[in-house]
Every structure is written in C-alpha cells, then in structure tokens.
Amino acid sequence: MVICALCGSPVFLRREQAAGKLMAEQVVRKNRQAVYCFYDKDGIVDGYVPFFLKGLREVADGICVVVNGEVCESGLELLRTYSDEVILRPNDGYDVTAYKAGLMHILSEKEDVSSVILCNNTLFGPFRPFPEMFEEMESRNLDFWGITAFEGD
C-alpha cells in the first residue's frame, strides 16, 4: 500500500498472477511502514497532528516523520512521541523530496517492508478508525485505492 503524495489517498498495489488472470492476493500485514511529511511555516505542530499519528499507528508498524523546514522544540518532542523516527531536512523539493528521503531511510533500515503509506499534515482525522478502512480495502480486488469525498453524480 502506498498513499498518494499529491492527494493523500491510500494506494494499494499488491497483486499476484494466478491461472493467467490477475487475482487479489490475500494480504497478510507483515511490515507496513508510513512516511509522514510535516511542514508548517511557523514550525508549530498543531493538535490534529498527534491525533492523526495515533490513528496511523493503528495500521502502520513504523512511522517515519520527515520535517520539511523548521519545527519548534515542543513540536519536535510531539513528533518524536508519536513516531519511531524524525528526519529534519530543509524545505527543498517540497513533499515529494521529503517522501523520497523517508522512503530511502525506511528501505535502508527495515527489512521485508510489505507496504508503505505516504501522507502529510494536510490530512485531518481519522474520522473513522483506519483499521476498518484498511481491512475492507485489502479484501477487494484492486490495483490501488484512495480515500476522497466527492459530492456529485
């Protein structure tokens, strides 16, 4: 599983080929890692951030927070409390480069990573438990999936 860097939507990418057809693989959560990109122009970690990270912990075995730019000392302590590691970097390349830094770190430090979630502090929630959503979506025959709200047809 990967979460889209542009819209914050989870993307599920585990498939196997059987009998000439693509069939959904029964997913056994082995080692799901998350990269959470944080940026605030004033370096302040607002209360919704630890709330989100607590929810993310329910579906991620590891959380690497990548801070783009500055973060205040109390904010850094909050991020450390709700994650496994925090990477501080300049705000060069924006979220995409922060995701790259987090992915490179995770892949160099962790073995047997089964899936990766990419998300950032523009997301609020969870408004419903993440485990329910992940279990439901992992049971479907999908190449990828995302969470969005759309009012329309």
mmCIF file of C-alpha atoms in Angstrom:
data_model
loop_
_atom_site.group_PDB
_atom_site.id
_atom_site.type_symbol
_atom_site.label_atom_id
_atom_site.label_comp_id
_atom_site.label_asym_id
_atom_site.label_seq_id
_atom_site.Cartn_x
_atom_site.Cartn_y
_atom_site.Cartn_z
ATOM 1 C CA MET A 1 0.000 0.000 0.000
ATOM 2 C CA VAL A 2 1.190 3.480 -0.860
ATOM 3 C CA ILE A 3 -0.599 6.739 -0.178
ATOM 4 C CA CYS A 4 -0.534 9.274 -2.998
ATOM 5 C CA ALA A 5 1.841 12.177 -2.371
ATOM 6 C CA LEU A 6 -0.378 14.578 -4.292
ATOM 7 C CA CYS A 7 -3.788 13.952 -2.744
ATOM 8 C CA GLY A 8 -3.042 11.924 0.381
ATOM 9 C CA SER A 9 -5.111 8.972 -0.790
ATOM 10 C CA PRO A 10 -4.027 5.427 0.092
ATOM 11 C CA VAL A 11 -2.955 3.359 -2.909
ATOM 12 C CA PHE A 12 -2.989 -0.449 -2.750
ATOM 13 C CA LEU A 13 -0.528 -2.179 -5.069
ATOM 14 C CA ARG A 14 -0.286 -5.893 -4.157
ATOM 15 C CA ARG A 15 -1.362 -8.337 -6.879
ATOM 16 C CA GLU A 16 -0.334 -11.785 -7.977
ATOM 17 C CA GLN A 17 -0.898 -13.663 -11.190
ATOM 18 C CA ALA A 18 -2.743 -16.988 -10.997
ATOM 19 C CA ALA A 19 -4.104 -19.120 -13.832
ATOM 20 C CA GLY A 20 -3.444 -16.349 -16.363
ATOM 21 C CA LYS A 21 -5.608 -13.812 -14.509
ATOM 22 C CA LEU A 22 -4.707 -11.101 -12.083
ATOM 23 C CA MET A 23 -6.263 -12.020 -8.784
ATOM 24 C CA ALA A 24 -6.180 -10.160 -5.494
ATOM 25 C CA GLU A 25 -3.604 -11.582 -3.134
ATOM 26 C CA GLN A 26 -4.763 -12.404 0.369
ATOM 27 C CA VAL A 27 -2.928 -9.739 2.301
ATOM 28 C CA VAL A 28 -1.171 -10.607 5.486
ATOM 29 C CA ARG A 29 0.116 -7.492 7.157
ATOM 30 C CA LYS A 30 3.808 -8.096 7.583
ATOM 31 C CA ASN A 31 5.606 -4.807 7.926
ATOM 32 C CA ARG A 32 3.632 -1.740 6.890
ATOM 33 C CA GLN A 33 5.645 1.467 7.204
ATOM 34 C CA ALA A 34 4.460 5.081 6.989
ATOM 35 C CA VAL A 35 6.221 8.243 5.890
ATOM 36 C CA TYR A 36 4.507 11.332 7.293
ATOM 37 C CA CYS A 37 5.674 14.625 5.799
ATOM 38 C CA PHE A 38 5.329 17.654 8.075
ATOM 39 C CA TYR A 39 5.596 21.331 7.145
ATOM 40 C CA ASP A 40 4.376 24.418 8.958
ATOM 41 C CA LYS A 41 5.660 27.864 8.022
ATOM 42 C CA ASP A 42 5.900 28.746 11.732
ATOM 43 C CA GLY A 43 7.231 25.331 12.777
ATOM 44 C CA ILE A 44 4.241 24.671 15.058
ATOM 45 C CA VAL A 45 2.792 21.180 15.465
ATOM 46 C CA ASP A 46 -0.958 21.651 15.977
ATOM 47 C CA GLY A 47 -3.086 19.208 17.990
ATOM 48 C CA TYR A 48 -4.566 17.466 14.962
ATOM 49 C CA VAL A 49 -1.099 16.130 14.019
ATOM 50 C CA PRO A 50 -0.606 13.804 17.032
ATOM 51 C CA PHE A 51 -4.259 12.758 16.715
ATOM 52 C CA PHE A 52 -3.635 11.704 13.110
ATOM 53 C CA LEU A 53 -0.374 9.948 14.008
ATOM 54 C CA LYS A 54 -2.120 7.980 16.783
ATOM 55 C CA GLY A 55 -4.688 6.794 14.230
ATOM 56 C CA LEU A 56 -1.971 5.999 11.722
ATOM 57 C CA ARG A 57 -0.182 3.872 14.324
ATOM 58 C CA GLU A 58 -3.174 1.507 14.285
ATOM 59 C CA VAL A 59 -2.339 0.494 10.702
ATOM 60 C CA ALA A 60 1.411 1.158 10.493
ATOM 61 C CA ASP A 61 4.151 -0.877 12.136
ATOM 62 C CA GLY A 62 6.531 2.045 11.847
ATOM 63 C CA ILE A 63 6.147 5.789 11.326
ATOM 64 C CA CYS A 64 8.934 7.999 9.986
ATOM 65 C CA VAL A 65 8.153 11.708 10.184
ATOM 66 C CA VAL A 66 10.044 13.903 7.742
ATOM 67 C CA VAL A 67 10.061 17.578 8.703
ATOM 68 C CA ASN A 68 10.434 19.983 5.797
ATOM 69 C CA GLY A 69 11.933 23.164 7.220
ATOM 70 C CA GLU A 70 11.818 24.225 10.847
ATOM 71 C CA VAL A 71 9.906 22.825 13.803
ATOM 72 C CA CYS A 72 9.773 24.251 17.337
ATOM 73 C CA GLU A 73 11.288 22.212 20.174
ATOM 74 C CA SER A 74 7.918 21.306 21.740
ATOM 75 C CA GLY A 75 6.629 20.290 18.303
ATOM 76 C CA LEU A 76 9.686 18.130 17.705
ATOM 77 C CA GLU A 77 9.062 16.362 21.014
ATOM 78 C CA LEU A 78 5.425 15.719 19.998
ATOM 79 C CA LEU A 79 6.523 14.273 16.664
ATOM 80 C CA ARG A 80 9.072 12.055 18.415
ATOM 81 C CA THR A 81 6.416 10.863 20.873
ATOM 82 C CA TYR A 82 4.062 9.666 18.128
ATOM 83 C CA SER A 83 6.595 8.293 15.632
ATOM 84 C CA ASP A 84 9.542 5.924 15.514
ATOM 85 C CA GLU A 85 11.906 8.421 13.983
ATOM 86 C CA VAL A 86 12.035 12.023 12.823
ATOM 87 C CA ILE A 87 14.141 13.274 9.930
ATOM 88 C CA LEU A 88 14.833 17.029 9.786
ATOM 89 C CA ARG A 89 15.592 18.474 6.358
ATOM 90 C CA PRO A 90 15.436 21.785 4.507
ATOM 91 C CA ASN A 91 12.210 22.535 2.660
ATOM 92 C CA ASP A 92 13.815 21.854 -0.709
ATOM 93 C CA GLY A 93 11.797 19.821 -3.179
ATOM 94 C CA TYR A 94 8.667 20.041 -1.031
ATOM 95 C CA ASP A 95 6.687 16.913 -0.093
ATOM 96 C CA VAL A 96 7.924 14.766 -2.963
ATOM 97 C CA THR A 97 11.553 15.084 -1.876
ATOM 98 C CA ALA A 98 10.550 14.544 1.754
ATOM 99 C CA TYR A 99 8.760 11.334 0.759
ATOM 100 C CA LYS A 100 11.878 10.258 -1.113
ATOM 101 C CA ALA A 101 14.040 10.929 1.966
ATOM 102 C CA GLY A 102 11.642 8.941 4.171
ATOM 103 C CA LEU A 103 11.403 6.047 1.713
ATOM 104 C CA MET A 104 15.167 5.872 1.256
ATOM 105 C CA HIS A 105 15.596 5.833 5.036
ATOM 106 C CA ILE A 106 12.954 3.156 5.612
ATOM 107 C CA LEU A 107 14.232 0.920 2.833
ATOM 108 C CA SER A 108 17.808 1.199 4.091
ATOM 109 C CA GLU A 109 16.848 0.458 7.718
ATOM 110 C CA LYS A 110 13.949 -2.010 7.516
ATOM 111 C CA GLU A 111 13.729 -5.483 6.049
ATOM 112 C CA ASP A 112 10.712 -7.097 4.436
ATOM 113 C CA VAL A 113 8.625 -3.945 4.115
ATOM 114 C CA SER A 114 5.291 -5.154 2.743
ATOM 115 C CA SER A 115 3.704 -1.766 2.090
ATOM 116 C CA VAL A 116 4.244 1.935 2.559
ATOM 117 C CA ILE A 117 1.814 4.716 3.399
ATOM 118 C CA LEU A 118 2.725 8.236 2.275
ATOM 119 C CA CYS A 119 0.786 11.061 3.909
ATOM 120 C CA ASN A 120 1.280 14.594 5.184
ATOM 121 C CA ASN A 121 -0.037 17.108 7.678
ATOM 122 C CA THR A 122 -2.632 18.499 5.275
ATOM 123 C CA LEU A 123 -4.770 15.486 6.257
ATOM 124 C CA PHE A 124 -7.164 15.629 9.204
ATOM 125 C CA GLY A 125 -8.679 12.711 11.040
ATOM 126 C CA PRO A 126 -9.167 9.883 11.284
ATOM 127 C CA PHE A 127 -12.913 10.405 11.410
ATOM 128 C CA ARG A 128 -13.463 6.636 11.329
ATOM 129 C CA PRO A 129 -10.967 4.014 12.507
ATOM 130 C CA PHE A 130 -8.232 3.393 9.948
ATOM 131 C CA PRO A 131 -8.190 -0.398 10.606
ATOM 132 C CA GLU A 132 -11.787 -0.740 9.356
ATOM 133 C CA MET A 133 -10.959 1.056 6.130
ATOM 134 C CA PHE A 134 -7.705 -0.840 5.532
ATOM 135 C CA GLU A 135 -9.293 -4.232 6.208
ATOM 136 C CA GLU A 136 -12.157 -3.500 3.841
ATOM 137 C CA MET A 137 -9.973 -2.212 1.043
ATOM 138 C CA GLU A 138 -7.417 -5.021 1.373
ATOM 139 C CA SER A 139 -10.212 -7.556 0.835
ATOM 140 C CA ARG A 140 -11.029 -6.094 -2.592
ATOM 141 C CA ASN A 141 -9.545 -6.960 -5.967
ATOM 142 C CA LEU A 142 -7.838 -3.596 -6.565
ATOM 143 C CA ASP A 143 -4.633 -2.295 -8.079
ATOM 144 C CA PHE A 144 -4.868 0.853 -5.982
ATOM 145 C CA TRP A 145 -7.381 2.763 -3.905
ATOM 146 C CA GLY A 146 -7.813 6.177 -2.359
ATOM 147 C CA ILE A 147 -9.924 7.981 0.174
ATOM 148 C CA THR A 148 -11.718 11.038 -1.114
ATOM 149 C CA ALA A 149 -15.068 12.641 -0.570
ATOM 150 C CA PHE A 150 -16.991 13.651 -3.664
ATOM 151 C CA GLU A 151 -20.409 15.245 -3.772
ATOM 152 C CA GLY A 152 -21.860 14.611 -7.183
ATOM 153 C CA ASP A 153 -23.075 12.064 -9.716
#
